[in-house]
PDB file of C-alpha atoms in Angstrom:
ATOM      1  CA  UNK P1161     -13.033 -12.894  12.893  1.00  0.00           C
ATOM      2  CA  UNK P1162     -14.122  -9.700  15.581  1.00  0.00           C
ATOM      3  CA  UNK P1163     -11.779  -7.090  15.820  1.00  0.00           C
ATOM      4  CA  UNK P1164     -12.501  -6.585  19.646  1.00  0.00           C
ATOM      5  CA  UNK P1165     -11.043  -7.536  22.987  1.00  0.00           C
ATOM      6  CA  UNK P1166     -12.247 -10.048  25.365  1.00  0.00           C
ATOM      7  CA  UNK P1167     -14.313  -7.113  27.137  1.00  0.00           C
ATOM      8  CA  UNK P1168     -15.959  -6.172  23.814  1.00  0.00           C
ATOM      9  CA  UNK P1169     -13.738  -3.149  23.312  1.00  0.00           C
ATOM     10  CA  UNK P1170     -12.953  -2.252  19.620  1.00  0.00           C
ATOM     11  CA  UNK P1171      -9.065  -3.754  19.109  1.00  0.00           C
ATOM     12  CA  UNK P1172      -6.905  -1.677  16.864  1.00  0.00           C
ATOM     13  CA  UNK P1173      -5.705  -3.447  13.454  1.00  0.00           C
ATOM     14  CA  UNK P1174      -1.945  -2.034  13.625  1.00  0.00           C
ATOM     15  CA  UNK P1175       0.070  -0.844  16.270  1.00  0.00           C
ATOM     16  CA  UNK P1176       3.111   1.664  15.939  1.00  0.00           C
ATOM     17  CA  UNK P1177       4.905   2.320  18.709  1.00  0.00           C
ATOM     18  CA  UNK P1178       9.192   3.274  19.425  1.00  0.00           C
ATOM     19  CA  UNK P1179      11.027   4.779  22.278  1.00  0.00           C
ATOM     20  CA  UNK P1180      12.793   8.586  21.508  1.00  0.00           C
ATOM     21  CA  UNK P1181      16.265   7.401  22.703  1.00  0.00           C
ATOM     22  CA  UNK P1182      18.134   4.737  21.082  1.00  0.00           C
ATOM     23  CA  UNK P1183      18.161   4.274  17.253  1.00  0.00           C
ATOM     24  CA  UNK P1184      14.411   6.191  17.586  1.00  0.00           C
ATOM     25  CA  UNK P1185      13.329   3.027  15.316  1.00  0.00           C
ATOM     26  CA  UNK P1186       9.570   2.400  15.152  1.00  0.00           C
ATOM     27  CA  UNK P1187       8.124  -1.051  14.943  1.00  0.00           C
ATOM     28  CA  UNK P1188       4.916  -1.795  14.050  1.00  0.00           C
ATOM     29  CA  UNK P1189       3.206  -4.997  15.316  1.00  0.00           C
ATOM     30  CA  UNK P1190      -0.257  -6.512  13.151  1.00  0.00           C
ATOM     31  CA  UNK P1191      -1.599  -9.440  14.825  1.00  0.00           C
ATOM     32  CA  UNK P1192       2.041 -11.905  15.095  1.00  0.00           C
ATOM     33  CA  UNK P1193       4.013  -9.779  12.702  1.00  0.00           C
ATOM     34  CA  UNK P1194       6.538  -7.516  13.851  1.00  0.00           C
ATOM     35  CA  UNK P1195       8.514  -5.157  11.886  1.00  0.00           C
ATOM     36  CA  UNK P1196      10.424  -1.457  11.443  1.00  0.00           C
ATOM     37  CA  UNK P1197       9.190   0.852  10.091  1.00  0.00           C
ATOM     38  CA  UNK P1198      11.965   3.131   8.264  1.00  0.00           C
ATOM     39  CA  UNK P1199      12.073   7.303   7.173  1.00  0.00           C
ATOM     40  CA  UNK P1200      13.239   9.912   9.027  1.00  0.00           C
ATOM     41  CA  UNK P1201      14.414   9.626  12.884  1.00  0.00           C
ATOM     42  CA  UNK P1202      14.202  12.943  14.205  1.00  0.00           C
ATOM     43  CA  UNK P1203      17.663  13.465  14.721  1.00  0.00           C
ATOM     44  CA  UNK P1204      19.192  13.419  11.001  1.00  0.00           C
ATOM     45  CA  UNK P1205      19.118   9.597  10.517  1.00  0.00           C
ATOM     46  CA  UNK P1206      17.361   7.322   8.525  1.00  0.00           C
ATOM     47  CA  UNK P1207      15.763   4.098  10.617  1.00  0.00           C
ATOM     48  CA  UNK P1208      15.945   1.537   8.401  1.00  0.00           C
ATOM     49  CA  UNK P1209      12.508  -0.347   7.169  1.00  0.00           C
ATOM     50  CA  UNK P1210       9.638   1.076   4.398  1.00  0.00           C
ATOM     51  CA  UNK P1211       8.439   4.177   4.948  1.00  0.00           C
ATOM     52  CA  UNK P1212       4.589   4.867   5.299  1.00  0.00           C
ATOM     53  CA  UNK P1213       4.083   5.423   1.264  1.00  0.00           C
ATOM     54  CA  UNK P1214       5.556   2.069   0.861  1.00  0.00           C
ATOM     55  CA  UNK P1215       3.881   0.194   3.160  1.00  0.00           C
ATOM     56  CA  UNK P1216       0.762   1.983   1.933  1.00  0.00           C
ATOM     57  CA  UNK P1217       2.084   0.726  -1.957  1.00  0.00           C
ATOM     58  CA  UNK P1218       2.892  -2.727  -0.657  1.00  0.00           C
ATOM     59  CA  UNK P1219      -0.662  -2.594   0.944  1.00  0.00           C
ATOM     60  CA  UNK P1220      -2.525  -1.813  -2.343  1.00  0.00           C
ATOM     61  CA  UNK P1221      -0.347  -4.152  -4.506  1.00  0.00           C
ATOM     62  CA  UNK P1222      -1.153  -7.219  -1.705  1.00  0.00           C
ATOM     63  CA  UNK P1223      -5.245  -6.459  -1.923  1.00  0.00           C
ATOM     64  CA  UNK P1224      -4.813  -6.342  -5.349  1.00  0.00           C
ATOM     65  CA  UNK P1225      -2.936  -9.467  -5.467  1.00  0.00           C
ATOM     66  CA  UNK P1226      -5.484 -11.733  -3.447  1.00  0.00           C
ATOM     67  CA  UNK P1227      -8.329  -9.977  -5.038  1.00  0.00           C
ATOM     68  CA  UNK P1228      -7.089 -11.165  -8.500  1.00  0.00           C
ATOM     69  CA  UNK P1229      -6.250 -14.491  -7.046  1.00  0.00           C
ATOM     70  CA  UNK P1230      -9.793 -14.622  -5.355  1.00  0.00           C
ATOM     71  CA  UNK P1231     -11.315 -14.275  -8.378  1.00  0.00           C
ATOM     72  CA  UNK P1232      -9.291 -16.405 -10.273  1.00  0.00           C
ATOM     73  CA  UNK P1233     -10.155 -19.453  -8.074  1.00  0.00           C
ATOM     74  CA  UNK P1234     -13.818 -18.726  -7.959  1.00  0.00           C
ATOM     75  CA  UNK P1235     -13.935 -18.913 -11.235  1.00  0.00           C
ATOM     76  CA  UNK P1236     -11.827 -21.529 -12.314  1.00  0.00           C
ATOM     77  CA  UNK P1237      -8.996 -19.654 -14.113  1.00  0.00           C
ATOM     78  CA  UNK P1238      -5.909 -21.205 -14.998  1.00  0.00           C
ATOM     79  CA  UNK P1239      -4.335 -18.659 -13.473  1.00  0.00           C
ATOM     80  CA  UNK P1240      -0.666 -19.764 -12.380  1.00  0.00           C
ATOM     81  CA  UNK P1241       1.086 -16.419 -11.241  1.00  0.00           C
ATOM     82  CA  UNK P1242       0.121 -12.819 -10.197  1.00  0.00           C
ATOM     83  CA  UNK P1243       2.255  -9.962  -9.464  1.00  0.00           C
ATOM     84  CA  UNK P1244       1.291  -6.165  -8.927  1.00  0.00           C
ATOM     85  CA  UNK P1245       3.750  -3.344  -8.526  1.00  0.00           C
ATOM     86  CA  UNK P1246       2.243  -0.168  -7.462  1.00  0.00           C
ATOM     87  CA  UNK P1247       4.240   3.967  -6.512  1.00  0.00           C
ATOM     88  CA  UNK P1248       2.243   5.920  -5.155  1.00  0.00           C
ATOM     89  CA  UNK P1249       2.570   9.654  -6.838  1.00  0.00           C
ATOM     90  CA  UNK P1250       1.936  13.085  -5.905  1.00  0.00           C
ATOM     91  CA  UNK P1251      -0.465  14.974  -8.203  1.00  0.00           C
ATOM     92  CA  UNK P1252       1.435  18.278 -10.394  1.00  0.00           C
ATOM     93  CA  UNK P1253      -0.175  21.761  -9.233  1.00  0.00           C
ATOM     94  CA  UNK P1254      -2.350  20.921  -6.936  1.00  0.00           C
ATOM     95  CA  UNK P1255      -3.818  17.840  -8.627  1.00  0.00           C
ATOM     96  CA  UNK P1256      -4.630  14.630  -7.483  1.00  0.00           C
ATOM     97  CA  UNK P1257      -2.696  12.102  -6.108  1.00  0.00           C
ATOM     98  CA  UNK P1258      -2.456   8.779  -8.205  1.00  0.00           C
ATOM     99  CA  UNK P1259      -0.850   5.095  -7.497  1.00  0.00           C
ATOM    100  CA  UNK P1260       0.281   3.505 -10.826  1.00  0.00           C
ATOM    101  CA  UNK P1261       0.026  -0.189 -10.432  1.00  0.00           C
ATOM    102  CA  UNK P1262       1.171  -2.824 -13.032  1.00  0.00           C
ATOM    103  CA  UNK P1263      -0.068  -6.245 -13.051  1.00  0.00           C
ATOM    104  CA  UNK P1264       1.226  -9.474 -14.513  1.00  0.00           C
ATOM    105  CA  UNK P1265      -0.718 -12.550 -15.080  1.00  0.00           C
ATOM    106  CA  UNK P1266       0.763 -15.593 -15.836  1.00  0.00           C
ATOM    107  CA  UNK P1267      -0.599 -19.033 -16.713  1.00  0.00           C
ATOM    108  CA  UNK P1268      -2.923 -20.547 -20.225  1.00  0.00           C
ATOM    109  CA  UNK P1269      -5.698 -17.549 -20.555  1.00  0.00           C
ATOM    110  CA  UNK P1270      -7.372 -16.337 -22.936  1.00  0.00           C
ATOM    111  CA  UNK P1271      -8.321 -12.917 -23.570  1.00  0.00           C
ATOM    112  CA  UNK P1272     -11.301 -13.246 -21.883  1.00  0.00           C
ATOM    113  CA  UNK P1273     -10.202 -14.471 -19.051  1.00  0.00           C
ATOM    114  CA  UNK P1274      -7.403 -11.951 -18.212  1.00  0.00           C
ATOM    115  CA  UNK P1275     -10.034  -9.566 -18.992  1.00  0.00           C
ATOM    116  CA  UNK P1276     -12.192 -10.580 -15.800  1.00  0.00           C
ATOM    117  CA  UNK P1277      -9.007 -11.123 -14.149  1.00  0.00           C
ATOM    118  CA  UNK P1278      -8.080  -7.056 -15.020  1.00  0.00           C
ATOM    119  CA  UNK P1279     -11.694  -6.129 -14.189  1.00  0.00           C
ATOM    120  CA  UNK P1280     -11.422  -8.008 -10.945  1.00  0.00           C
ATOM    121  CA  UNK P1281      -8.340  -5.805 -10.030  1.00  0.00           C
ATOM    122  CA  UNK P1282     -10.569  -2.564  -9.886  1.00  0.00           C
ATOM    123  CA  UNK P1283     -12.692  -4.548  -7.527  1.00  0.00           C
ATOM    124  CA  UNK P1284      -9.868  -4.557  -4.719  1.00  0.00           C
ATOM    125  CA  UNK P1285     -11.679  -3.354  -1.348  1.00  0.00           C
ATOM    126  CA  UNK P1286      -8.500  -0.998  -0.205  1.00  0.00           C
ATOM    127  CA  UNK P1287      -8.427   0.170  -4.060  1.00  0.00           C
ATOM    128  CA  UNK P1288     -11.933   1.692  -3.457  1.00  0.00           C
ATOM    129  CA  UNK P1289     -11.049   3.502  -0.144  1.00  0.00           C
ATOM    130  CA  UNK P1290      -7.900   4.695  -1.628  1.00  0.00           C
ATOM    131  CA  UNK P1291      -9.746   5.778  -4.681  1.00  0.00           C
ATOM    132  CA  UNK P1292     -11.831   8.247  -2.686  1.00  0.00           C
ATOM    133  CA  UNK P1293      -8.741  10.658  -2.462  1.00  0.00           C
ATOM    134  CA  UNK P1294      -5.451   9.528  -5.180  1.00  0.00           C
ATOM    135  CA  UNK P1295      -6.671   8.211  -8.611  1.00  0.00           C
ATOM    136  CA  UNK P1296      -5.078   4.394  -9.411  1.00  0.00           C
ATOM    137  CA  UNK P1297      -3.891   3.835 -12.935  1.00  0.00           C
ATOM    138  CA  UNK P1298      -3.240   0.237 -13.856  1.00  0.00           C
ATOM    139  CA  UNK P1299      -1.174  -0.292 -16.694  1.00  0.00           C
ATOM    140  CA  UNK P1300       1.707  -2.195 -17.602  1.00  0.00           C
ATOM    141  CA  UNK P1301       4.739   0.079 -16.798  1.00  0.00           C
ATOM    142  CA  UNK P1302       5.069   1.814 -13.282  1.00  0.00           C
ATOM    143  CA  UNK P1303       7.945   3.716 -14.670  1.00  0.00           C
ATOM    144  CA  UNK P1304       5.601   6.656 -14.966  1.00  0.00           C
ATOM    145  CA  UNK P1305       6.504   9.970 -13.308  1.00  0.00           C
ATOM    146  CA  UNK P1306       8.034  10.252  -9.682  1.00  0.00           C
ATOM    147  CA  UNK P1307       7.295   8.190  -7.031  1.00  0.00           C
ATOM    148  CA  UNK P1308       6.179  10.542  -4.355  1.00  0.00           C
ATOM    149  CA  UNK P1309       9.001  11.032  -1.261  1.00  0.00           C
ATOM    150  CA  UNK P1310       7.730  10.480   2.357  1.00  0.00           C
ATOM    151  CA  UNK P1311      11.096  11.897   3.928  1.00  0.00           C
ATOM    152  CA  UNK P1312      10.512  15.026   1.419  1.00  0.00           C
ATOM    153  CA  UNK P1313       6.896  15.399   2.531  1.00  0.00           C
ATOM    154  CA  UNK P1314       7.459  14.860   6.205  1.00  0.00           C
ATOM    155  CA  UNK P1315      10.277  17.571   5.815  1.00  0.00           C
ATOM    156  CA  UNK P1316       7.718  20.150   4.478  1.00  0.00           C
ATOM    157  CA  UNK P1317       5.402  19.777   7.428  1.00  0.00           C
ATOM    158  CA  UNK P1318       5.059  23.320   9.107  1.00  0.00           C
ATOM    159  CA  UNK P1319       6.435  22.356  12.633  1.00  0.00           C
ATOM    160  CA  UNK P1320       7.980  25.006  14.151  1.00  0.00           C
ATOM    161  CA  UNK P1321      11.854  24.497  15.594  1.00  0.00           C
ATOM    162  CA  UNK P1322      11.234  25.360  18.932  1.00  0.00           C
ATOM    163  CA  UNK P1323      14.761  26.438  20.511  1.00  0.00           C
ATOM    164  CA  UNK P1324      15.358  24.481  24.703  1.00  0.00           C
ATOM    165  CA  UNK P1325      17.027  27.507  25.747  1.00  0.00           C
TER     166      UNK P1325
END
């Protein structure tokens, strides 16, 4: 499938886009699918949807999902369930950030096959681009450490209060 216009021009994946009056929701539009996107509104509020850490989590957990699933099929696994949780974390001083993810087969395998199925996992194409900057953990508890807080983040940003008097 091109990701281009009719005129050849490159066509953007994901769109984001809200007015600054109203609720000051955003919605963001891939391909069919419309939907808010929640966090801070600019005015005190809280629009309601995921935030962009948990649509980047959500993101991660579906790659790994149909990567596992992929596999699975290809190679004839009895393979009857899959579900991946992932947080995404900050890194302590200064460290690296990391995305715990926790994965549960289901269905008759044997250790060998829930092996490749494991190993397949680490295979995920967005799990190598995010890899490049946050480590990802896979075990099977996400309960690990603090799950990192966009509305905390985007709070620290340096932008200056600028007074319209």
């Amino acid at each position: 499938m091109a990701n281009s216009n009719h005129d050849g021009a490159p066509r953007p994946q994901a769109v984001v886009a809200g007015d600054l009056d109203g609720a000051g929701t955003l919605n963001g539009r891939v391909g069919a699918s419309v939907f808010s996107i929640g966090g801070p509104d600019g005015r005190g509020g809280m629009a309601a949807g995921p935030n962009p850490y948990e649509l980047l989590s959500a993101s991660l957990a579906a790659c790994t999902a149909m990567t596992i699933r992929l596999q699975a099929r290809r190679r004839k696994i009895p393979l009857s369930h899959v579900e991946v949780a992932v947080s995404y974390l900050h890194g302590g001083d200064g460290g690296r950030d990391s995305f715990e993810r926790s994965i549960t087969l289901k269905g008759n395998l044997g250790d060998e096959e829930r092996a490749q199925l494991m190993q397949a996992a680490n295979m995920c194409p967005l799990g190598r681009t995010l890899g490049l900057s946050a480590d990802i953990r896979t075990n099977d508890n996400v309960s690990v450490g603090r799950a990192a807080s966009y509305d905390d983040d985007l709070s620290e940003l340096p932008i200056p209060n600028i007074d319209p008097d």
